[in-house]
XYZ file of C-alpha atoms in Angstrom:
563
model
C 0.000 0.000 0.000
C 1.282 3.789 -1.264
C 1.216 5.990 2.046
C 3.511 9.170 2.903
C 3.819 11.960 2.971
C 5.027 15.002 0.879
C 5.827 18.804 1.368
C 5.545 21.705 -1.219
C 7.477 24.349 -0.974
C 7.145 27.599 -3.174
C 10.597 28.016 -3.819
C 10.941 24.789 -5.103
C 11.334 23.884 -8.857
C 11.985 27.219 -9.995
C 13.947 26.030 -12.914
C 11.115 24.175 -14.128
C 8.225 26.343 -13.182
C 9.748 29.926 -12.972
C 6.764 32.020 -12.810
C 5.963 30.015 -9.006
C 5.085 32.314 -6.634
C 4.536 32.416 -2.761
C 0.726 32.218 -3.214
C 0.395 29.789 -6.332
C 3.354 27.553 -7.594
C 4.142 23.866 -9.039
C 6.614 21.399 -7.457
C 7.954 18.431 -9.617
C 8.118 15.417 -7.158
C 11.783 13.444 -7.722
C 9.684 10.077 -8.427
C 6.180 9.331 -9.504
C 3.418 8.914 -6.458
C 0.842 5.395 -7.767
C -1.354 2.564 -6.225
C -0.404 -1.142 -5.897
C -3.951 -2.182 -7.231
C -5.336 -0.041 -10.208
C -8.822 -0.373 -10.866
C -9.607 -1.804 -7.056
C -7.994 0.923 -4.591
C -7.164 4.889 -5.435
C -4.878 7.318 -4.380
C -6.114 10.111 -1.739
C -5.100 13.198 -0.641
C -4.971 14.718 2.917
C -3.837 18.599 4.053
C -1.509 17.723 7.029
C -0.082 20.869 7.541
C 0.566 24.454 6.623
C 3.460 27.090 7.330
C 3.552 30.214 5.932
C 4.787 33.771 6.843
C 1.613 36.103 7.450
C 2.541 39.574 4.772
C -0.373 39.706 3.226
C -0.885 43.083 1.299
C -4.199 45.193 3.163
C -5.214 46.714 0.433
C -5.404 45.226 -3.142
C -4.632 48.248 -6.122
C -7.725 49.111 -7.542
C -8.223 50.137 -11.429
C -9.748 53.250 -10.031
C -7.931 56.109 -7.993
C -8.965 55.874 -4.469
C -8.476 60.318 -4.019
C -9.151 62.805 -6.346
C -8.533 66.263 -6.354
C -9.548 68.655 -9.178
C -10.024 72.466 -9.726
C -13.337 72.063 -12.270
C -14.842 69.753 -14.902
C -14.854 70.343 -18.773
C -18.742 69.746 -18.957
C -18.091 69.221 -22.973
C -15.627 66.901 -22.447
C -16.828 65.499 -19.409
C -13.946 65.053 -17.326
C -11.819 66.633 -14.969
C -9.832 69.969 -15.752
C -6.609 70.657 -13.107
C -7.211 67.525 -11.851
C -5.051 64.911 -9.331
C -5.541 61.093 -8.942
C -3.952 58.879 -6.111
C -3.491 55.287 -5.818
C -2.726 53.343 -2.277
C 0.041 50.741 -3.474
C 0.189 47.202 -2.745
C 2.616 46.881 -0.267
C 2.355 45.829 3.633
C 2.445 47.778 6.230
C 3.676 46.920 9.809
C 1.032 48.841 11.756
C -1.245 51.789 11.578
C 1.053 54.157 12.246
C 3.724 53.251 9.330
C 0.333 53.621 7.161
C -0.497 56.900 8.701
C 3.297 58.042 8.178
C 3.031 56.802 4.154
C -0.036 59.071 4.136
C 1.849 62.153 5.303
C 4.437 61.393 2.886
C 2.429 60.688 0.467
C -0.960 62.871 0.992
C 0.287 66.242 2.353
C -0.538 69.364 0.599
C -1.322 68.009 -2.757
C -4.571 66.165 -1.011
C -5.315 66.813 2.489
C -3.505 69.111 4.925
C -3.307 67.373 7.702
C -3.483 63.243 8.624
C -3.137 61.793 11.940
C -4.435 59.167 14.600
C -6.373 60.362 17.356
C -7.388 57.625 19.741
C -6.141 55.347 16.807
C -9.156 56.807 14.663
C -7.979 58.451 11.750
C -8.288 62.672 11.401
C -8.284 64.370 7.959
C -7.900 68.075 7.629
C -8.748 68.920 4.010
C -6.716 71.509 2.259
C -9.594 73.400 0.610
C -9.561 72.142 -2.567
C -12.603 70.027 -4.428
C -11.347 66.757 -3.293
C -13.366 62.636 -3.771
C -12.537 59.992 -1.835
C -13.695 56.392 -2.824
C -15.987 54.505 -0.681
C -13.117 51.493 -0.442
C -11.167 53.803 0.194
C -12.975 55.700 3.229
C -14.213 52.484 4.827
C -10.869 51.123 4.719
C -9.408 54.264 6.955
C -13.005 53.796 9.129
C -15.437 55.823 8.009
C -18.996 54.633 8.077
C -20.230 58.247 7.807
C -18.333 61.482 7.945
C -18.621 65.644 8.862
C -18.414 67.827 6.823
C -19.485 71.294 6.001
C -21.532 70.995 9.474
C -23.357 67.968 8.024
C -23.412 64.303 8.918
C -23.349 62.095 6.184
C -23.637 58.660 5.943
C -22.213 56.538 3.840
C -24.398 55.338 0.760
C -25.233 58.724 -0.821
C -22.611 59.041 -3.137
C -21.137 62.278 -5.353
C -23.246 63.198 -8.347
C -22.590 65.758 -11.275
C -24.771 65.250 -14.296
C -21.344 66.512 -16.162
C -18.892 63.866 -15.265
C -19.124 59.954 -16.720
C -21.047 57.479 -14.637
C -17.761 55.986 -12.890
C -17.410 59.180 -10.831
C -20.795 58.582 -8.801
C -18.728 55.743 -6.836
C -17.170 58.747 -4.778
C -17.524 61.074 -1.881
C -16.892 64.251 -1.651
C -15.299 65.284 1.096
C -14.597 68.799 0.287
C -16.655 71.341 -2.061
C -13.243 73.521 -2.524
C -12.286 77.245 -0.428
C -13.190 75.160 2.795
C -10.905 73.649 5.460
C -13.026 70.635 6.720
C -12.433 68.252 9.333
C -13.722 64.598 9.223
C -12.894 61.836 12.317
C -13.470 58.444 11.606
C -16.209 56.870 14.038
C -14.496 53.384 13.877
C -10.756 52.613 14.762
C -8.060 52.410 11.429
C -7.725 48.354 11.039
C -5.456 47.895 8.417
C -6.682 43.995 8.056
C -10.408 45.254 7.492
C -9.898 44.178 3.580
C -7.344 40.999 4.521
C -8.824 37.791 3.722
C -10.078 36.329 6.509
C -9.695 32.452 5.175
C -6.958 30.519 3.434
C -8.527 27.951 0.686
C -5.378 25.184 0.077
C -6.811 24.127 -3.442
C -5.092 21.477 -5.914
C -5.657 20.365 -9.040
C -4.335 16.879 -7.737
C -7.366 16.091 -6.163
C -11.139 15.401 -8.114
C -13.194 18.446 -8.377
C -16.241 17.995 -5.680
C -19.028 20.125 -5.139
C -18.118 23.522 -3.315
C -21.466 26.258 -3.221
C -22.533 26.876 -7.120
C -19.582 24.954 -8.787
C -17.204 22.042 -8.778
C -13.710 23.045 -7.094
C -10.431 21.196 -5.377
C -10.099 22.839 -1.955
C -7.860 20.809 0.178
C -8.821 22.720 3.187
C -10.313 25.936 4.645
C -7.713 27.443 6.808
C -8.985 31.012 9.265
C -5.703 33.380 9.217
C -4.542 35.150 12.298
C -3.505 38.591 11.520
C -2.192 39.156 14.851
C 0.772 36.930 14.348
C 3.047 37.122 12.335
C 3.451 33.495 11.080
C 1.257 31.040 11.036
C 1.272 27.307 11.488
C -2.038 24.897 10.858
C -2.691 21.655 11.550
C -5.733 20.436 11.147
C -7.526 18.031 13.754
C -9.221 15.228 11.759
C -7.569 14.780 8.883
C -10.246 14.905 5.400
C -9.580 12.881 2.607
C -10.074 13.917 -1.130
C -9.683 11.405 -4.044
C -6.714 11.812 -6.349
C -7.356 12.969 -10.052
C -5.101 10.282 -10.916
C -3.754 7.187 -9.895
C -0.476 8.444 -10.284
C 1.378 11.518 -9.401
C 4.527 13.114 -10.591
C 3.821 17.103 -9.728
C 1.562 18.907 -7.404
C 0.062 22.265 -7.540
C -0.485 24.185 -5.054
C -2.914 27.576 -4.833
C -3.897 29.759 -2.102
C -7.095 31.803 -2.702
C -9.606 34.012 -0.156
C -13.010 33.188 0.368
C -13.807 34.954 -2.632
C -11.772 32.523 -4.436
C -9.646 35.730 -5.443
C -5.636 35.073 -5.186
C -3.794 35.897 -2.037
C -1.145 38.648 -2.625
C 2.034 38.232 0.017
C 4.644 40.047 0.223
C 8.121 39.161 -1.052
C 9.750 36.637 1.829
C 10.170 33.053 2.764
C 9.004 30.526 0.844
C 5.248 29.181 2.229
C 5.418 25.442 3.005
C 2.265 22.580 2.833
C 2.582 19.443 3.755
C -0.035 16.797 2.067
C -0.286 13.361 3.546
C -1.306 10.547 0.152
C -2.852 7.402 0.518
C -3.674 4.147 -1.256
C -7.644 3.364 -0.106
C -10.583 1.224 -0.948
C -12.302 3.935 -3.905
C -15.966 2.285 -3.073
C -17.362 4.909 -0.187
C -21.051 5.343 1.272
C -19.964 8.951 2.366
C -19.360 12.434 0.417
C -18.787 15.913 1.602
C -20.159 19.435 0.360
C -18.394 22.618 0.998
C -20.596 25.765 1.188
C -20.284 29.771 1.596
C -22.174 32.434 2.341
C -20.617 34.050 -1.021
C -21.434 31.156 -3.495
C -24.594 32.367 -5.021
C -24.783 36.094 -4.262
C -25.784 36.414 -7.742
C -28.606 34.644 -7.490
C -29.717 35.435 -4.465
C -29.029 38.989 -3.631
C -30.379 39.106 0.042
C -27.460 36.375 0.884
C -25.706 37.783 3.969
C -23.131 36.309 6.773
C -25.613 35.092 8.877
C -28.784 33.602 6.196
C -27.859 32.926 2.768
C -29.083 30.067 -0.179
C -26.126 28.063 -1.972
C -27.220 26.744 -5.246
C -25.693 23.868 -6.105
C -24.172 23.167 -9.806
C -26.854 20.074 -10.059
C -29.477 18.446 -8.619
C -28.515 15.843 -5.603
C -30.772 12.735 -6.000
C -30.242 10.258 -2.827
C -31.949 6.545 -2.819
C -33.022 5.452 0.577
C -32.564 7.133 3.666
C -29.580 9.156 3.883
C -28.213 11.752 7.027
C -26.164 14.470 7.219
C -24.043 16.566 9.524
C -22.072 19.825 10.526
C -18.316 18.321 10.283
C -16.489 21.704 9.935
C -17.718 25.445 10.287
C -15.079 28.300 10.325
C -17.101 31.702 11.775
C -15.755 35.334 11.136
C -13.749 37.421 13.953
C -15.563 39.379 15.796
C -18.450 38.988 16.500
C -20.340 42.664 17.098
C -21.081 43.537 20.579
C -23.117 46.690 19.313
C -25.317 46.168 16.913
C -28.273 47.315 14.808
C -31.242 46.107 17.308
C -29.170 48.286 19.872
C -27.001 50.656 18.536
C -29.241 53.734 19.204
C -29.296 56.327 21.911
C -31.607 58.608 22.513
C -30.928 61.983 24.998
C -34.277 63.073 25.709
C -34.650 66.910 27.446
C -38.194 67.036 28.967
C -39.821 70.132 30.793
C -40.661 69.404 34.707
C -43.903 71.315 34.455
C -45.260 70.524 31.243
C -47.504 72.662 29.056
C -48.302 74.114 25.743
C -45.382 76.365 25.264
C -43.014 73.659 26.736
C -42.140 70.527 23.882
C -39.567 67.561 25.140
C -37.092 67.237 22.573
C -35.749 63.511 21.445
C -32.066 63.420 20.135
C -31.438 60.191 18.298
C -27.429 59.319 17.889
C -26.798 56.600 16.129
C -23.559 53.937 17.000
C -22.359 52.006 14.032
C -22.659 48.435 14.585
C -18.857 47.275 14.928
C -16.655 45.607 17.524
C -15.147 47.228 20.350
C -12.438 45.031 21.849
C -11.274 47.331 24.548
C -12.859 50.378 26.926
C -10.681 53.125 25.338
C -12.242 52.030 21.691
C -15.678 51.815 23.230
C -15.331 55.258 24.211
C -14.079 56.170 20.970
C -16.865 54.508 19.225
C -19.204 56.559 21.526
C -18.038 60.268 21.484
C -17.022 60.176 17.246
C -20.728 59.120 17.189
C -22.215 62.156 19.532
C -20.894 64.838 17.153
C -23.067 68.047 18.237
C -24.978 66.246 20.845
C -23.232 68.189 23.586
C -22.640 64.658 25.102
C -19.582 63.024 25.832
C -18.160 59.613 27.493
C -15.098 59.029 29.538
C -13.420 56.342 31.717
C -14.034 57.587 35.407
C -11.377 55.367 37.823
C -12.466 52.738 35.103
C -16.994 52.902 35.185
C -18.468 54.846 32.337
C -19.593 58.676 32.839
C -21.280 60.333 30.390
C -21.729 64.146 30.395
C -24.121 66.825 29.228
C -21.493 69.872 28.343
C -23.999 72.238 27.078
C -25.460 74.539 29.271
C -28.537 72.599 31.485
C -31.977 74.373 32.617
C -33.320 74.431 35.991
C -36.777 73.619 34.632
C -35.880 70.571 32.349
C -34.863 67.194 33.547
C -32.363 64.696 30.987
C -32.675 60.918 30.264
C -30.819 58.508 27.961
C -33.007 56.066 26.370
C -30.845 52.607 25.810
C -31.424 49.168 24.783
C -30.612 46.841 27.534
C -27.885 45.080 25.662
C -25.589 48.508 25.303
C -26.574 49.729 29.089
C -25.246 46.281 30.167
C -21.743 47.186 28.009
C -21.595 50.830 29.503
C -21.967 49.081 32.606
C -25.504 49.111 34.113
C -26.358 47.148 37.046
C -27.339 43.887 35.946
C -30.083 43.241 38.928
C -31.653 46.513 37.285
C -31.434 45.236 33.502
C -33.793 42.076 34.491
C -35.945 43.823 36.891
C -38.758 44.197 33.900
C -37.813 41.117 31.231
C -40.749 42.214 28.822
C -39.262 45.808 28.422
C -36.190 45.874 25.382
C -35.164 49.558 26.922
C -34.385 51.256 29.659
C -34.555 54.903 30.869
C -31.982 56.601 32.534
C -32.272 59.494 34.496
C -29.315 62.601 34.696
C -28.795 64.012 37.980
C -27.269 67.334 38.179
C -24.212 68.457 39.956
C -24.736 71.661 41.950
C -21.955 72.532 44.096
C -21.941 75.818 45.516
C -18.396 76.412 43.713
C -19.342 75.482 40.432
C -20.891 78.322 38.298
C -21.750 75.261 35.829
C -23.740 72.784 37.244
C -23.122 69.459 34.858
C -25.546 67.038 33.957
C -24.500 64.052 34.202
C -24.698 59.972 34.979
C -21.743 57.269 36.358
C -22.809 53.878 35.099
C -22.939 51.804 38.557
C -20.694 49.003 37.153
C -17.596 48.611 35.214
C -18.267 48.449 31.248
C -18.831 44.831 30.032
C -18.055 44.628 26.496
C -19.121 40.848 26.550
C -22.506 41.652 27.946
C -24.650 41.117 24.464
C -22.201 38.549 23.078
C -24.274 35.306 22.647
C -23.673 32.115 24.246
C -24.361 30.023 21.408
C -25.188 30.291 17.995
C -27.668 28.442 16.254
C -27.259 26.864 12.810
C -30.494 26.264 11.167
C -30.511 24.123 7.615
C -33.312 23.186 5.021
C -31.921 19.709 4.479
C -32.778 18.091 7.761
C -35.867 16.856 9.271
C -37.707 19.447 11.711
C -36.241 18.332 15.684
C -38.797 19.638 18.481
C -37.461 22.318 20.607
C -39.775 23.444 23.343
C -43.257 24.493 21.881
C -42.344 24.220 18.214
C -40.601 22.067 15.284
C -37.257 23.409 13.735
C -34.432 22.370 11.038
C -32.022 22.608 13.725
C -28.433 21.286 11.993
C -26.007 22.284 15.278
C -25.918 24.563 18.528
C -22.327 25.858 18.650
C -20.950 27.234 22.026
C -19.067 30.535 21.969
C -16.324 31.207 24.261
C -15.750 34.235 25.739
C -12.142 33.949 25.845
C -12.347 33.399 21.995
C -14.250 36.814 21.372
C -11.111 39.056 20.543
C -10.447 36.028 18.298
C -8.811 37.483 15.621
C -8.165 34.597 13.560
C -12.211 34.225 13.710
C -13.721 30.469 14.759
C -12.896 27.604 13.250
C -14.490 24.164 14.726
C -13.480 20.516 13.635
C -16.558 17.979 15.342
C -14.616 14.780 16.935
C -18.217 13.396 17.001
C -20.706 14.222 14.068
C -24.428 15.123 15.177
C -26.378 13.802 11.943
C -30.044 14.028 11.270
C -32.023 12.704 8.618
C -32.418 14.230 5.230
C -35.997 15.527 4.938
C -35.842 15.399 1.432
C -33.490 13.217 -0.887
C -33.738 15.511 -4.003
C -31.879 18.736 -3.682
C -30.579 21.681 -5.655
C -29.568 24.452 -3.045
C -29.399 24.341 0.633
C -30.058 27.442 3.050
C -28.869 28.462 6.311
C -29.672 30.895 9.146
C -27.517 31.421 12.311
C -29.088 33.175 14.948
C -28.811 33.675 18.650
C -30.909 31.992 21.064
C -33.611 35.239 21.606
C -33.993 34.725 17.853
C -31.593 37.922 16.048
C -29.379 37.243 13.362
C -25.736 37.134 14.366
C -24.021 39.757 13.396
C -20.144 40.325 11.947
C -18.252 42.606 10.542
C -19.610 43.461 6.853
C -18.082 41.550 4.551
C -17.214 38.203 6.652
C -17.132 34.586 5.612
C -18.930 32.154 6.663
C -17.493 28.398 5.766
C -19.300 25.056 6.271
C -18.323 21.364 5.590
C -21.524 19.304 5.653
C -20.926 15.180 5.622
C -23.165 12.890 4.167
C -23.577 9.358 4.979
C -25.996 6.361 4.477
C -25.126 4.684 7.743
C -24.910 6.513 11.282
């Protein structure tokens, strides 16, 4: 029996294959790889494990500029006149601050007059000239809406000038020209906001199976860990794929994202996989399907992270009674502790005495739904949010205070208006969250600080307890799938596929979830003749979980005639 194993190195047969590269490359093995028993047994293929030195490029060059800075636009022409264009490179970046420092280089004067991190959210002081941004560009330096011109304006309303070609409307203006402006980012500069999350190992030396909408030879799903700096896998249970052939004299190795889009490193060391082969019995009663959120967003347009329809490249036709089973799932980083059910504030300013002349006036502030892995980002999150409120959080000997700093009236009284979720975060007692269970929102009252030596009384409120930022982080998550027979649960009958346990340790997780089941959980197929296959994960009060946008979700379901 053929069994060994063999490791693939990017730097390796360079004479031969010359164009290999750190992300896709060819290795020539120094004898040929076949089976004892041709026709009875086959050759298979197994990831064992994966090295590789973690410089992958941020931000991939796009065919448009990302800034543009012009002086008018030839209407007869249409196109700019006096015009600039900037593109980011594709190079790597140690940390935010050699980014910011390119940017100053790079930026100054000819595009905006000042750049800088405050509170590691990026600051841009325009330089009063008619200057776009792209949307890539401004969500990759944090903005999810901006200031400018003492207006708020949130991302999705794009630049428009009847003169200029139909490319342009993909941009923002961020200043209208003979104006200094001054935009903070609400959300924290990440420079791996854009990085692939996962690592697909795919090889043509394995038979194409089904993956999502097409037929593909992904050797394994790896999650990548931007916080380190190399990165070593090895996977738990080892999965088998069936040769192409039943012999084997070079292997190919790719490395794509989860958008099946080529990985760009950087130059360095070569990246290294090691593939365990096999001589087995080719007869099997089992077969895997890999699926993605991102398979069929074509088809179905409302596909997102957490519920999303994979249409397969044919229709599955089972005979008798088959099962099936969660085997693999690999979940996003960061899972959002604020989010859209609970990312609103309101500051309402009532009169004491009410009457006709007196009206209580409702500010609504809106948080962007994001991840805040620490106190001093929380607070970040919260104040780049509050704008011209006249509110503002800080960390008081480490318990949330939040302060009215406009001037307060003796006849009005102040209240915050939270969901429960984000007063648990901020670091409201938790007997007082669950004192009314019916009741989504609570109501918090300002008191006001009169001391006899302050001319300014403040308004103000110290959140009892300190912040929690894994207060509305969900236990579990549950994975919901059309394929399986309804299970009871409680009072009702649901698809219910697998209840996966979240760690709180694993929240700041940057390398996301991934989750390799020792012992497979399968249920019977409810229907043996199949063409796409949904899936909802939700929490257990029923919300959608949320990530970042644009996160990954990866499954591996098993199928099997015997259990």
């Amino acid at each position: 029996m053929s069994e060994g194993v063999l490791f693939a190195l990017s730097n390796s047969s360079l004479d031969i294959y010359p164009g290999n590269t750190r992300s896709s490359y060819t290795n020539r093995l120094p004898a040929t790889i076949s089976v004892s028993k041709i026709g009875v047994s086959g050759l298979w293929l197994s990831l064992e494990s994966l090295a590789i030195e973690n410089s992958i490029i941020p931000y991939k060059k796009s065919e448009d500029p990302d800034i543009i800075t012009f002086e008018e636009i030839d209407a007869s022409h249409k196109k700019f006149q006096s015009y600039e264009e900037f593109f980011i490179p594709e190079r790597w970046f140690e940390n935010s601050r050699t980014f910011i420092s390119f940017l100053q280089r790079e930026c100054l004067s000819l595009f905006f007059r000042n750049v800088y991190l405050k509170n590691n959210a990026v600051v841009i002081h325009t330089n009063g000239r008619k200057t776009l941004v792209s949307e890539r560009f401004l969500r990759f330096l944090g903005f999810t809406e901006y200031n400018t011109v003492n207006k708020i304006f949130q991302l999705g309303s794009v630049y428009f000038d009847s003169r200029l070609e139909t490319f342009y409307k993909s941009y923002y203006i961020i200043d209208i020209g003979s104006q200094y402006n001054t935009l903070i980012a609400n959300r924290i500069l990440d420079l791996n906001i854009f990085k692939p999350q996962i690592l697909k190992v795919v090889t043509p030396s394995i038979k194409d199976y089904i993956c999502g909408g097409s037929y593909k030879n992904v050797l394994s799903v790896i999650p990548l860990d931007h916080s380190k700096s190399a990165l070593t896998f090895i996977p738990r249970i080892k999965q088998y794929f069936r040769a192409n052939s039943d012999f084997i004299s070079n292997i190919v190795i790719h490395f794509l994202d989860e958008s099946d889009a080529p990985i760009n490193f950087a130059v360095g060391p070569p990246t290294i996989v090691k593939v365990r082969f096999k001589e087995m019995d080719t007869n099997t009663s089992t077969f895997h399907i890999q699926i993605s959120n991102l398979d069929s967003n074509n088809i179905y347009v409302e596909n997102h992270y957490s519920s999303f329809v994979s249409k397969l490249p044919k229709s599955i036709q089972l005979k008798d009674k088959w099962y099936v089973a969660l085997s693999r799932i690999y979940l996003p980083p960061k899972i959002l502790n604020i989010t859209r059910h609970m990312n609103i504030i309101e500051f309402v300013i009532e009169p004491i005495e009410k009457s006709k002349k007196s009206m209580t006036r409702i500010l609504k502030i809106s948080l962007p739904p994001t991840f805040c892995s620490s106190i001093a980002e929380l607070l970040t999150v919260l104040n780049n949010s509050m704008l011209e409120s006249g509110l503002e959080f800080s960390n008081y000997q480490g318990k949330i205070q939040c302060i009215y700093n406009k001037k307060s009236q003796s006849n009005e009284q102040y209240k915050l208006k939270l969901h429960k979720k984000l007063a648990g975060i901020l670091g409201y007692r938790q007997d007082k969250l669950v004192e009314n269970i019916t009741d989504e929102f609570i109501i918090i009252p300002f008191s006001i600080d009169n001391e006899i030596n302050n001319p300014s009384p403040r308004t103000q409120y110290l959140f009892e307890d300190e912040p929690n930022l894994e207060h509305s982080i969900p236990p579990w998550i549950f994975v919901y799938c059309d394929l399986v027979k309804p299970s009871i649960m409680g009072h009702t009958s649901v698809p219910l596929l697998k209840i996966i346990p979240i760690e709180y340790k694993s929240v700041q997780n940057l390398a996301g979830r991934y989750y390799e089941f020792d012992t497979l959980e399968y249920y019977e197929l409810g229907n043996n003749w199949f063409q796409s296959i949904s899936f909802h994960l939700r929490t257990h009060d029923g919300y959608f979980i949320s990530f970042e946008e644009g996160a990954s979700v990866q499954l591996t379901l098993s199928f099997s005639q015997s259990i």
